[in-house]
PDB file of C-alpha atoms and ligand atoms in Angstrom:
ATOM      1  CA  UNK A   1     240.228 192.833 119.836  1.00  0.00           C
ATOM      2  CA  UNK A   2     243.039 194.498 117.916  1.00  0.00           C
ATOM      3  CA  UNK A   3     243.194 193.771 114.215  1.00  0.00           C
ATOM      4  CA  UNK A   4     245.597 191.193 112.808  1.00  0.00           C
ATOM      5  CA  UNK A   5     247.848 192.716 110.151  1.00  0.00           C
ATOM      6  CA  UNK A   6     249.570 190.423 107.675  1.00  0.00           C
ATOM      7  CA  UNK A   7     252.168 192.025 105.387  1.00  0.00           C
ATOM      8  CA  UNK A   8     252.764 190.143 102.132  1.00  0.00           C
ATOM      9  CA  UNK A   9     255.795 190.895  99.891  1.00  0.00           C
ATOM     10  CA  UNK A  10     253.801 191.933  96.804  1.00  0.00           C
ATOM     11  CA  UNK A  11     250.278 192.204  95.353  1.00  0.00           C
ATOM     12  CA  UNK A  12     250.411 188.743  93.741  1.00  0.00           C
ATOM     13  CA  UNK A  13     251.098 187.102  97.094  1.00  0.00           C
ATOM     14  CA  UNK A  14     248.461 189.309  98.725  1.00  0.00           C
ATOM     15  CA  UNK A  15     245.853 188.088  96.198  1.00  0.00           C
ATOM     16  CA  UNK A  16     246.787 184.460  96.754  1.00  0.00           C
ATOM     17  CA  UNK A  17     246.660 184.760 100.530  1.00  0.00           C
ATOM     18  CA  UNK A  18     243.335 186.588 100.266  1.00  0.00           C
ATOM     19  CA  UNK A  19     241.967 183.696  98.180  1.00  0.00           C
ATOM     20  CA  UNK A  20     243.212 181.212 100.788  1.00  0.00           C
ATOM     21  CA  UNK A  21     241.562 183.362 103.480  1.00  0.00           C
ATOM     22  CA  UNK A  22     238.263 183.292 101.570  1.00  0.00           C
ATOM     23  CA  UNK A  23     238.380 179.499 101.252  1.00  0.00           C
ATOM     24  CA  UNK A  24     239.160 179.056 104.954  1.00  0.00           C
ATOM     25  CA  UNK A  25     236.347 181.408 105.971  1.00  0.00           C
ATOM     26  CA  UNK A  26     233.932 179.611 103.652  1.00  0.00           C
ATOM     27  CA  UNK A  27     234.768 176.183 105.034  1.00  0.00           C
ATOM     28  CA  UNK A  28     234.526 177.431 108.617  1.00  0.00           C
ATOM     29  CA  UNK A  29     231.117 179.025 108.008  1.00  0.00           C
ATOM     30  CA  UNK A  30     229.666 176.040 106.181  1.00  0.00           C
ATOM     31  CA  UNK A  31     230.785 173.650 108.879  1.00  0.00           C
ATOM     32  CA  UNK A  32     229.201 175.930 111.482  1.00  0.00           C
ATOM     33  CA  UNK A  33     225.941 176.951 109.811  1.00  0.00           C
ATOM     34  CA  UNK A  34     225.770 175.183 106.442  1.00  0.00           C
ATOM     35  CA  UNK A  35     226.114 178.438 104.568  1.00  0.00           C
ATOM     36  CA  UNK A  36     228.689 181.178 103.858  1.00  0.00           C
ATOM     37  CA  UNK A  37     227.328 184.725 103.643  1.00  0.00           C
ATOM     38  CA  UNK A  38     230.067 186.934 102.212  1.00  0.00           C
ATOM     39  CA  UNK A  39     229.912 190.636 101.312  1.00  0.00           C
ATOM     40  CA  UNK A  40     232.244 191.280  98.372  1.00  0.00           C
ATOM     41  CA  UNK A  41     234.278 194.442  97.895  1.00  0.00           C
ATOM     42  CA  UNK A  42     234.426 196.587  94.829  1.00  0.00           C
ATOM     43  CA  UNK A  43     237.415 198.476  93.490  1.00  0.00           C
ATOM     44  CA  UNK A  44     240.423 197.052  91.676  1.00  0.00           C
ATOM     45  CA  UNK A  45     242.334 195.402  94.552  1.00  0.00           C
ATOM     46  CA  UNK A  46     240.143 192.265  94.840  1.00  0.00           C
ATOM     47  CA  UNK A  47     240.066 191.603  91.070  1.00  0.00           C
ATOM     48  CA  UNK A  48     243.022 189.174  91.147  1.00  0.00           C
ATOM     49  CA  UNK A  49     241.676 187.449  94.251  1.00  0.00           C
ATOM     50  CA  UNK A  50     238.322 186.862  92.539  1.00  0.00           C
ATOM     51  CA  UNK A  51     240.098 185.554  89.425  1.00  0.00           C
ATOM     52  CA  UNK A  52     242.127 183.141  91.584  1.00  0.00           C
ATOM     53  CA  UNK A  53     238.959 181.930  93.342  1.00  0.00           C
ATOM     54  CA  UNK A  54     237.540 181.031  89.949  1.00  0.00           C
ATOM     55  CA  UNK A  55     240.707 179.155  88.935  1.00  0.00           C
ATOM     56  CA  UNK A  56     241.250 175.372  89.171  1.00  0.00           C
ATOM     57  CA  UNK A  57     243.646 175.916  92.083  1.00  0.00           C
ATOM     58  CA  UNK A  58     240.907 177.354  94.321  1.00  0.00           C
ATOM     59  CA  UNK A  59     237.417 176.874  92.863  1.00  0.00           C
ATOM     60  CA  UNK A  60     237.119 173.200  93.823  1.00  0.00           C
ATOM     61  CA  UNK A  61     237.818 174.040  97.456  1.00  0.00           C
ATOM     62  CA  UNK A  62     234.875 176.391  97.928  1.00  0.00           C
ATOM     63  CA  UNK A  63     231.430 174.898  98.685  1.00  0.00           C
ATOM     64  CA  UNK A  64     229.775 177.188  96.117  1.00  0.00           C
ATOM     65  CA  UNK A  65     226.321 175.630  96.544  1.00  0.00           C
ATOM     66  CA  UNK A  66     226.349 177.006 100.122  1.00  0.00           C
ATOM     67  CA  UNK A  67     227.770 180.450  99.258  1.00  0.00           C
ATOM     68  CA  UNK A  68     225.610 183.588  99.338  1.00  0.00           C
ATOM     69  CA  UNK A  69     227.235 186.591  97.671  1.00  0.00           C
ATOM     70  CA  UNK A  70     226.358 190.098  98.807  1.00  0.00           C
ATOM     71  CA  UNK A  71     228.101 193.426  98.261  1.00  0.00           C
ATOM     72  CA  UNK A  72     229.541 195.967 100.715  1.00  0.00           C
ATOM     73  CA  UNK A  73     228.710 198.767  98.335  1.00  0.00           C
ATOM     74  CA  UNK A  74     227.666 199.498  94.785  1.00  0.00           C
ATOM     75  CA  UNK A  75     227.808 202.308  92.325  1.00  0.00           C
ATOM     76  CA  UNK A  76     224.370 203.457  91.117  1.00  0.00           C
ATOM     77  CA  UNK A  77     224.843 202.207  87.569  1.00  0.00           C
ATOM     78  CA  UNK A  78     223.299 199.312  85.617  1.00  0.00           C
ATOM     79  CA  UNK A  79     224.550 195.799  86.526  1.00  0.00           C
ATOM     80  CA  UNK A  80     226.477 195.449  83.263  1.00  0.00           C
ATOM     81  CA  UNK A  81     228.196 198.812  83.590  1.00  0.00           C
ATOM     82  CA  UNK A  82     232.036 198.814  83.714  1.00  0.00           C
ATOM     83  CA  UNK A  83     231.867 200.692  87.048  1.00  0.00           C
ATOM     84  CA  UNK A  84     229.524 198.162  88.667  1.00  0.00           C
ATOM     85  CA  UNK A  85     230.986 196.243  91.605  1.00  0.00           C
ATOM     86  CA  UNK A  86     228.547 193.457  90.802  1.00  0.00           C
ATOM     87  CA  UNK A  87     229.857 193.356  87.220  1.00  0.00           C
ATOM     88  CA  UNK A  88     233.456 193.113  88.477  1.00  0.00           C
ATOM     89  CA  UNK A  89     232.633 190.070  90.650  1.00  0.00           C
ATOM     90  CA  UNK A  90     230.403 188.522  87.993  1.00  0.00           C
ATOM     91  CA  UNK A  91     232.979 188.727  85.215  1.00  0.00           C
ATOM     92  CA  UNK A  92     235.997 187.623  87.315  1.00  0.00           C
ATOM     93  CA  UNK A  93     234.337 185.049  89.600  1.00  0.00           C
ATOM     94  CA  UNK A  94     230.612 184.440  89.769  1.00  0.00           C
ATOM     95  CA  UNK A  95     229.979 183.410  86.159  1.00  0.00           C
ATOM     96  CA  UNK A  96     232.834 180.866  86.406  1.00  0.00           C
ATOM     97  CA  UNK A  97     231.711 178.988  89.535  1.00  0.00           C
ATOM     98  CA  UNK A  98     228.578 176.935  90.377  1.00  0.00           C
ATOM     99  CA  UNK A  99     227.020 179.410  92.810  1.00  0.00           C
ATOM    100  CA  UNK A 100     223.230 179.130  92.573  1.00  0.00           C
ATOM    101  CA  UNK A 101     221.850 182.234  90.766  1.00  0.00           C
ATOM    102  CA  UNK A 102     219.434 182.977  93.619  1.00  0.00           C
ATOM    103  CA  UNK A 103     222.411 183.130  96.000  1.00  0.00           C
ATOM    104  CA  UNK A 104     223.713 186.236  94.201  1.00  0.00           C
ATOM    105  CA  UNK A 105     222.247 189.161  96.093  1.00  0.00           C
ATOM    106  CA  UNK A 106     223.278 192.256  94.198  1.00  0.00           C
ATOM    107  CA  UNK A 107     222.481 195.821  95.152  1.00  0.00           C
ATOM    108  CA  UNK A 108     220.260 197.191  92.384  1.00  0.00           C
ATOM    109  CA  UNK A 109     222.328 200.086  91.155  1.00  0.00           C
ATOM    110  CA  UNK A 110     219.944 200.666  88.307  1.00  0.00           C
ATOM    111  CA  UNK A 111     217.076 201.605  90.658  1.00  0.00           C
ATOM    112  CA  UNK A 112     216.308 204.904  92.338  1.00  0.00           C
ATOM    113  CA  UNK A 113     219.123 205.035  94.976  1.00  0.00           C
ATOM    114  CA  UNK A 114     216.856 205.570  97.991  1.00  0.00           C
ATOM    115  CA  UNK A 115     214.555 202.780  96.858  1.00  0.00           C
ATOM    116  CA  UNK A 116     217.481 200.481  96.151  1.00  0.00           C
ATOM    117  CA  UNK A 117     218.863 201.046  99.658  1.00  0.00           C
ATOM    118  CA  UNK A 118     215.467 200.196 101.191  1.00  0.00           C
ATOM    119  CA  UNK A 119     215.142 197.126  98.994  1.00  0.00           C
ATOM    120  CA  UNK A 120     218.574 195.831  99.982  1.00  0.00           C
ATOM    121  CA  UNK A 121     217.941 196.430 103.665  1.00  0.00           C
ATOM    122  CA  UNK A 122     214.743 194.376 103.384  1.00  0.00           C
ATOM    123  CA  UNK A 123     216.668 191.659 101.577  1.00  0.00           C
ATOM    124  CA  UNK A 124     219.254 191.554 104.396  1.00  0.00           C
ATOM    125  CA  UNK A 125     216.517 191.573 107.049  1.00  0.00           C
ATOM    126  CA  UNK A 126     214.859 188.555 105.405  1.00  0.00           C
ATOM    127  CA  UNK A 127     218.123 186.693 104.946  1.00  0.00           C
ATOM    128  CA  UNK A 128     219.458 187.253 108.492  1.00  0.00           C
ATOM    129  CA  UNK A 129     216.223 186.914 110.422  1.00  0.00           C
ATOM    130  CA  UNK A 130     216.660 183.681 112.322  1.00  0.00           C
ATOM    131  CA  UNK A 131     213.522 183.583 114.420  1.00  0.00           C
ATOM    132  CA  UNK A 132     210.705 186.111 114.460  1.00  0.00           C
ATOM    133  CA  UNK A 133     211.259 186.973 118.131  1.00  0.00           C
ATOM    134  CA  UNK A 134     214.930 187.757 117.670  1.00  0.00           C
ATOM    135  CA  UNK A 135     215.891 191.093 116.128  1.00  0.00           C
ATOM    136  CA  UNK A 136     217.800 190.422 112.951  1.00  0.00           C
ATOM    137  CA  UNK A 137     221.524 191.177 112.879  1.00  0.00           C
ATOM    138  CA  UNK A 138     223.394 191.178 109.548  1.00  0.00           C
ATOM    139  CA  UNK A 139     225.965 188.690 110.767  1.00  0.00           C
ATOM    140  CA  UNK A 140     227.954 188.164 107.576  1.00  0.00           C
ATOM    141  CA  UNK A 141     230.489 185.386 107.838  1.00  0.00           C
ATOM    142  CA  UNK A 142     232.970 187.548 105.971  1.00  0.00           C
ATOM    143  CA  UNK A 143     232.975 191.146 104.761  1.00  0.00           C
ATOM    144  CA  UNK A 144     235.763 191.914 102.284  1.00  0.00           C
ATOM    145  CA  UNK A 145     236.735 195.572 102.135  1.00  0.00           C
ATOM    146  CA  UNK A 146     239.175 197.746 100.261  1.00  0.00           C
ATOM    147  CA  UNK A 147     240.473 201.130 101.373  1.00  0.00           C
ATOM    148  CA  UNK A 148     240.971 204.270  99.346  1.00  0.00           C
ATOM    149  CA  UNK A 149     244.071 206.477  99.588  1.00  0.00           C
ATOM    150  CA  UNK A 150     241.916 208.856 101.694  1.00  0.00           C
ATOM    151  CA  UNK A 151     241.006 206.128 104.183  1.00  0.00           C
ATOM    152  CA  UNK A 152     237.449 205.527 102.848  1.00  0.00           C
ATOM    153  CA  UNK A 153     236.071 202.030 102.719  1.00  0.00           C
ATOM    154  CA  UNK A 154     233.034 200.610 100.945  1.00  0.00           C
ATOM    155  CA  UNK A 155     231.264 203.834 100.042  1.00  0.00           C
ATOM    156  CA  UNK A 156     231.851 205.354 103.486  1.00  0.00           C
ATOM    157  CA  UNK A 157     233.710 208.534 102.633  1.00  0.00           C
ATOM    158  CA  UNK A 158     235.222 211.083 104.995  1.00  0.00           C
ATOM    159  CA  UNK A 159     232.574 213.154 106.803  1.00  0.00           C
ATOM    160  CA  UNK A 160     229.723 211.242 105.139  1.00  0.00           C
ATOM    161  CA  UNK A 161     226.395 210.953 106.980  1.00  0.00           C
ATOM    162  CA  UNK A 162     226.541 207.176 106.691  1.00  0.00           C
ATOM    163  CA  UNK A 163     229.297 207.186 109.291  1.00  0.00           C
ATOM    164  CA  UNK A 164     226.808 208.466 111.860  1.00  0.00           C
ATOM    165  CA  UNK A 165     223.911 206.213 110.834  1.00  0.00           C
ATOM    166  CA  UNK A 166     222.550 204.554 113.964  1.00  0.00           C
ATOM    167  CA  UNK A 167     219.701 202.425 112.598  1.00  0.00           C
ATOM    168  CA  UNK A 168     219.931 201.472 108.947  1.00  0.00           C
ATOM    169  CA  UNK A 169     222.178 198.802 107.540  1.00  0.00           C
ATOM    170  CA  UNK A 170     222.157 200.166 103.980  1.00  0.00           C
ATOM    171  CA  UNK A 171     222.068 203.803 102.843  1.00  0.00           C
ATOM    172  CA  UNK A 172     222.308 205.712  99.561  1.00  0.00           C
ATOM    173  CA  UNK A 173     225.004 208.378  99.400  1.00  0.00           C
ATOM    174  CA  UNK A 174     225.446 211.221  96.920  1.00  0.00           C
ATOM    175  CA  UNK A 175     229.135 211.845  96.333  1.00  0.00           C
ATOM    176  CA  UNK A 176     230.446 215.354  95.881  1.00  0.00           C
ATOM    177  CA  UNK A 177     231.493 217.047  93.716  1.00  0.00           C
ATOM    178  CA  UNK A 178     230.337 214.920  90.761  1.00  0.00           C
ATOM    179  CA  UNK A 179     226.968 214.003  92.268  1.00  0.00           C
ATOM    180  CA  UNK A 180     227.302 210.297  91.609  1.00  0.00           C
ATOM    181  CA  UNK A 181     225.159 208.088  93.829  1.00  0.00           C
ATOM    182  CA  UNK A 182     226.419 205.031  95.758  1.00  0.00           C
ATOM    183  CA  UNK A 183     224.828 202.367  97.921  1.00  0.00           C
ATOM    184  CA  UNK A 184     226.749 201.188 100.969  1.00  0.00           C
ATOM    185  CA  UNK A 185     226.523 199.030 104.048  1.00  0.00           C
ATOM    186  CA  UNK A 186     226.781 201.204 107.134  1.00  0.00           C
ATOM    187  CA  UNK A 187     229.342 200.615 109.919  1.00  0.00           C
ATOM    188  CA  UNK A 188     226.549 199.015 111.982  1.00  0.00           C
ATOM    189  CA  UNK A 189     226.019 196.343 109.355  1.00  0.00           C
ATOM    190  CA  UNK A 190     229.717 195.734 108.717  1.00  0.00           C
ATOM    191  CA  UNK A 191     230.608 195.644 112.412  1.00  0.00           C
ATOM    192  CA  UNK A 192     228.065 192.868 113.041  1.00  0.00           C
ATOM    193  CA  UNK A 193     230.135 190.460 110.891  1.00  0.00           C
ATOM    194  CA  UNK A 194     232.038 187.454 112.209  1.00  0.00           C
ATOM    195  CA  UNK A 195     234.998 188.425 110.096  1.00  0.00           C
ATOM    196  CA  UNK A 196     235.965 191.682 108.360  1.00  0.00           C
ATOM    197  CA  UNK A 197     239.053 191.583 106.154  1.00  0.00           C
ATOM    198  CA  UNK A 198     240.600 194.552 104.418  1.00  0.00           C
ATOM    199  CA  UNK A 199     242.793 194.177 101.355  1.00  0.00           C
ATOM    200  CA  UNK A 200     245.212 197.051 100.707  1.00  0.00           C
ATOM    201  CA  UNK A 201     247.887 197.104  98.037  1.00  0.00           C
ATOM    202  CA  UNK A 202     250.244 199.721  96.660  1.00  0.00           C
ATOM    203  CA  UNK A 203     252.321 202.665  97.780  1.00  0.00           C
ATOM    204  CA  UNK A 204     249.359 205.001  97.285  1.00  0.00           C
ATOM    205  CA  UNK A 205     247.660 203.391 100.338  1.00  0.00           C
ATOM    206  CA  UNK A 206     250.670 203.751 102.657  1.00  0.00           C
ATOM    207  CA  UNK A 207     249.680 207.100 104.216  1.00  0.00           C
ATOM    208  CA  UNK A 208     246.083 206.046 104.880  1.00  0.00           C
ATOM    209  CA  UNK A 209     247.167 202.649 106.244  1.00  0.00           C
ATOM    210  CA  UNK A 210     249.513 204.246 108.757  1.00  0.00           C
ATOM    211  CA  UNK A 211     246.918 206.832 109.793  1.00  0.00           C
ATOM    212  CA  UNK A 212     244.173 204.207 110.144  1.00  0.00           C
ATOM    213  CA  UNK A 213     246.257 201.622 112.035  1.00  0.00           C
ATOM    214  CA  UNK A 214     248.689 203.800 113.965  1.00  0.00           C
ATOM    215  CA  UNK A 215     247.172 207.292 114.033  1.00  0.00           C
ATOM    216  CA  UNK A 216     244.712 208.774 116.512  1.00  0.00           C
ATOM    217  CA  UNK A 217     241.058 207.648 116.225  1.00  0.00           C
ATOM    218  CA  UNK A 218     239.368 209.973 113.730  1.00  0.00           C
ATOM    219  CA  UNK A 219     236.745 207.839 111.923  1.00  0.00           C
ATOM    220  CA  UNK A 220     235.039 210.901 110.472  1.00  0.00           C
ATOM    221  CA  UNK A 221     238.284 211.709 108.653  1.00  0.00           C
ATOM    222  CA  UNK A 222     239.382 208.074 108.185  1.00  0.00           C
ATOM    223  CA  UNK A 223     236.246 205.926 107.697  1.00  0.00           C
ATOM    224  CA  UNK A 224     238.194 202.641 107.744  1.00  0.00           C
ATOM    225  CA  UNK A 225     238.663 203.348 111.465  1.00  0.00           C
ATOM    226  CA  UNK A 226     234.895 203.080 111.900  1.00  0.00           C
ATOM    227  CA  UNK A 227     235.189 199.363 111.120  1.00  0.00           C
ATOM    228  CA  UNK A 228     235.569 197.595 114.485  1.00  0.00           C
ATOM    229  CA  UNK A 229     233.571 194.345 114.555  1.00  0.00           C
ATOM    230  CA  UNK A 230     231.651 194.182 117.860  1.00  0.00           C
ATOM    231  CA  UNK A 231     231.972 190.405 118.066  1.00  0.00           C
ATOM    232  CA  UNK A 232     234.158 189.411 115.174  1.00  0.00           C
ATOM    233  CA  UNK A 233     237.664 189.224 113.807  1.00  0.00           C
ATOM    234  CA  UNK A 234     239.245 192.176 111.970  1.00  0.00           C
ATOM    235  CA  UNK A 235     242.140 191.401 109.624  1.00  0.00           C
ATOM    236  CA  UNK A 236     244.246 193.425 107.245  1.00  0.00           C
ATOM    237  CA  UNK A 237     246.015 191.752 104.331  1.00  0.00           C
ATOM    238  CA  UNK A 238     248.411 194.282 102.887  1.00  0.00           C
ATOM    239  CA  UNK A 239     251.444 194.239 100.614  1.00  0.00           C
ATOM    240  CA  UNK A 240     254.847 195.715 101.502  1.00  0.00           C
ATOM    241  CA  UNK A 241     254.392 198.952  99.511  1.00  0.00           C
ATOM    242  CA  UNK A 242     251.113 199.682 101.317  1.00  0.00           C
ATOM    243  CA  UNK A 243     252.777 198.862 104.650  1.00  0.00           C
ATOM    244  CA  UNK A 244     255.916 200.915 103.916  1.00  0.00           C
ATOM    245  CA  UNK A 245     255.058 203.707 106.405  1.00  0.00           C
ATOM    246  CA  UNK A 246     253.968 201.453 109.268  1.00  0.00           C
ATOM    247  CA  UNK A 247     256.140 201.659 112.378  1.00  0.00           C
ATOM    248  CA  UNK A 248     255.431 197.976 112.950  1.00  0.00           C
ATOM    249  CA  UNK A 249     256.459 197.054 109.383  1.00  0.00           C
TER     250      UNK A 249
HETATM  251  C1  6PG B 301     234.435 200.780  95.571  1.00  0.00           C
HETATM  252  C2  6PG B 301     234.979 200.144  96.798  1.00  0.00           C
HETATM  253  C3  6PG B 301     235.946 201.100  97.432  1.00  0.00           C
HETATM  254  C4  6PG B 301     237.323 200.524  97.151  1.00  0.00           C
HETATM  255  C5  6PG B 301     238.391 201.487  97.522  1.00  0.00           C
HETATM  256  C6  6PG B 301     239.765 200.947  97.058  1.00  0.00           C
HETATM  257  O1  6PG B 301     233.231 200.660  95.300  1.00  0.00           O
HETATM  258  O2  6PG B 301     235.258 201.333  94.823  1.00  0.00           O
HETATM  259  O3  6PG B 301     234.074 199.676  97.616  1.00  0.00           O
HETATM  260  O4  6PG B 301     235.776 201.236  98.809  1.00  0.00           O
HETATM  261  O5  6PG B 301     237.472 199.309  97.904  1.00  0.00           O
HETATM  262  O6  6PG B 301     238.139 202.697  96.854  1.00  0.00           O
HETATM  263  O7  6PG B 301     239.717 200.827  95.658  1.00  0.00           O
HETATM  264  P1  6PG B 301     240.941 200.105  94.871  1.00  0.00           P
HETATM  265  O8  6PG B 301     240.918 198.691  95.275  1.00  0.00           O
HETATM  266  O9  6PG B 301     240.578 200.308  93.417  1.00  0.00           O
HETATM  267  O10 6PG B 301     242.196 200.819  95.280  1.00  0.00           O
END
């Protein structure tokens, strides 16, 4: 199924539409399975969306008691570190809404990266195992993703081994050249989702967006192209500056 691409006039409208999208996905999931398992994105783009979701306009419309918050990736830093994706979501959203504390499933960036990846994989296995005889599938109801100017998404960077991972749902990655460690869902885990929605804002994303959506398939060079839900809906919510190089714009 080809992705749906919605072009919004500016980043403020993008954030509002993304918040509406989150609410709709939450309601749909809860009516279907009495829970909403969402993997949150890091980076700066979703900040305003999270803030809106915590506001009076939106918060009352989300069944927070049924929401389970996960992350698509995490930096290997303590949970209260300014670079932590958990900290971003906690400060802008999670501490302001009545989500049960045990429904917040953060990647433990403070742990040894390899151990943290194993621990998160086990957490996902437990959460998504329906019946013992069925192999678990990390069927998130929604995975929110951003995209870097180089076409990376989550912590799937160009030419990274995680792009070729065929078994694991969560891996630790050491980023060159600074050597920082990251934890990330692999394409296998993301592509099992019912919905995957990218948010992209700003002129600096225009080249990557055109290459990803309209260029030749090169997921090794453009990891966002590796995101193709096998039985789910793929959507892009982008603003006009990010869409400025699209032929279809
Ligand atoms: C992260 C994100 C990363 C992010 C993109 C876009 O941990 O930083 O997972 O994939 O979504 O780099 O970042 P901006 O939203 O800041 O442009």
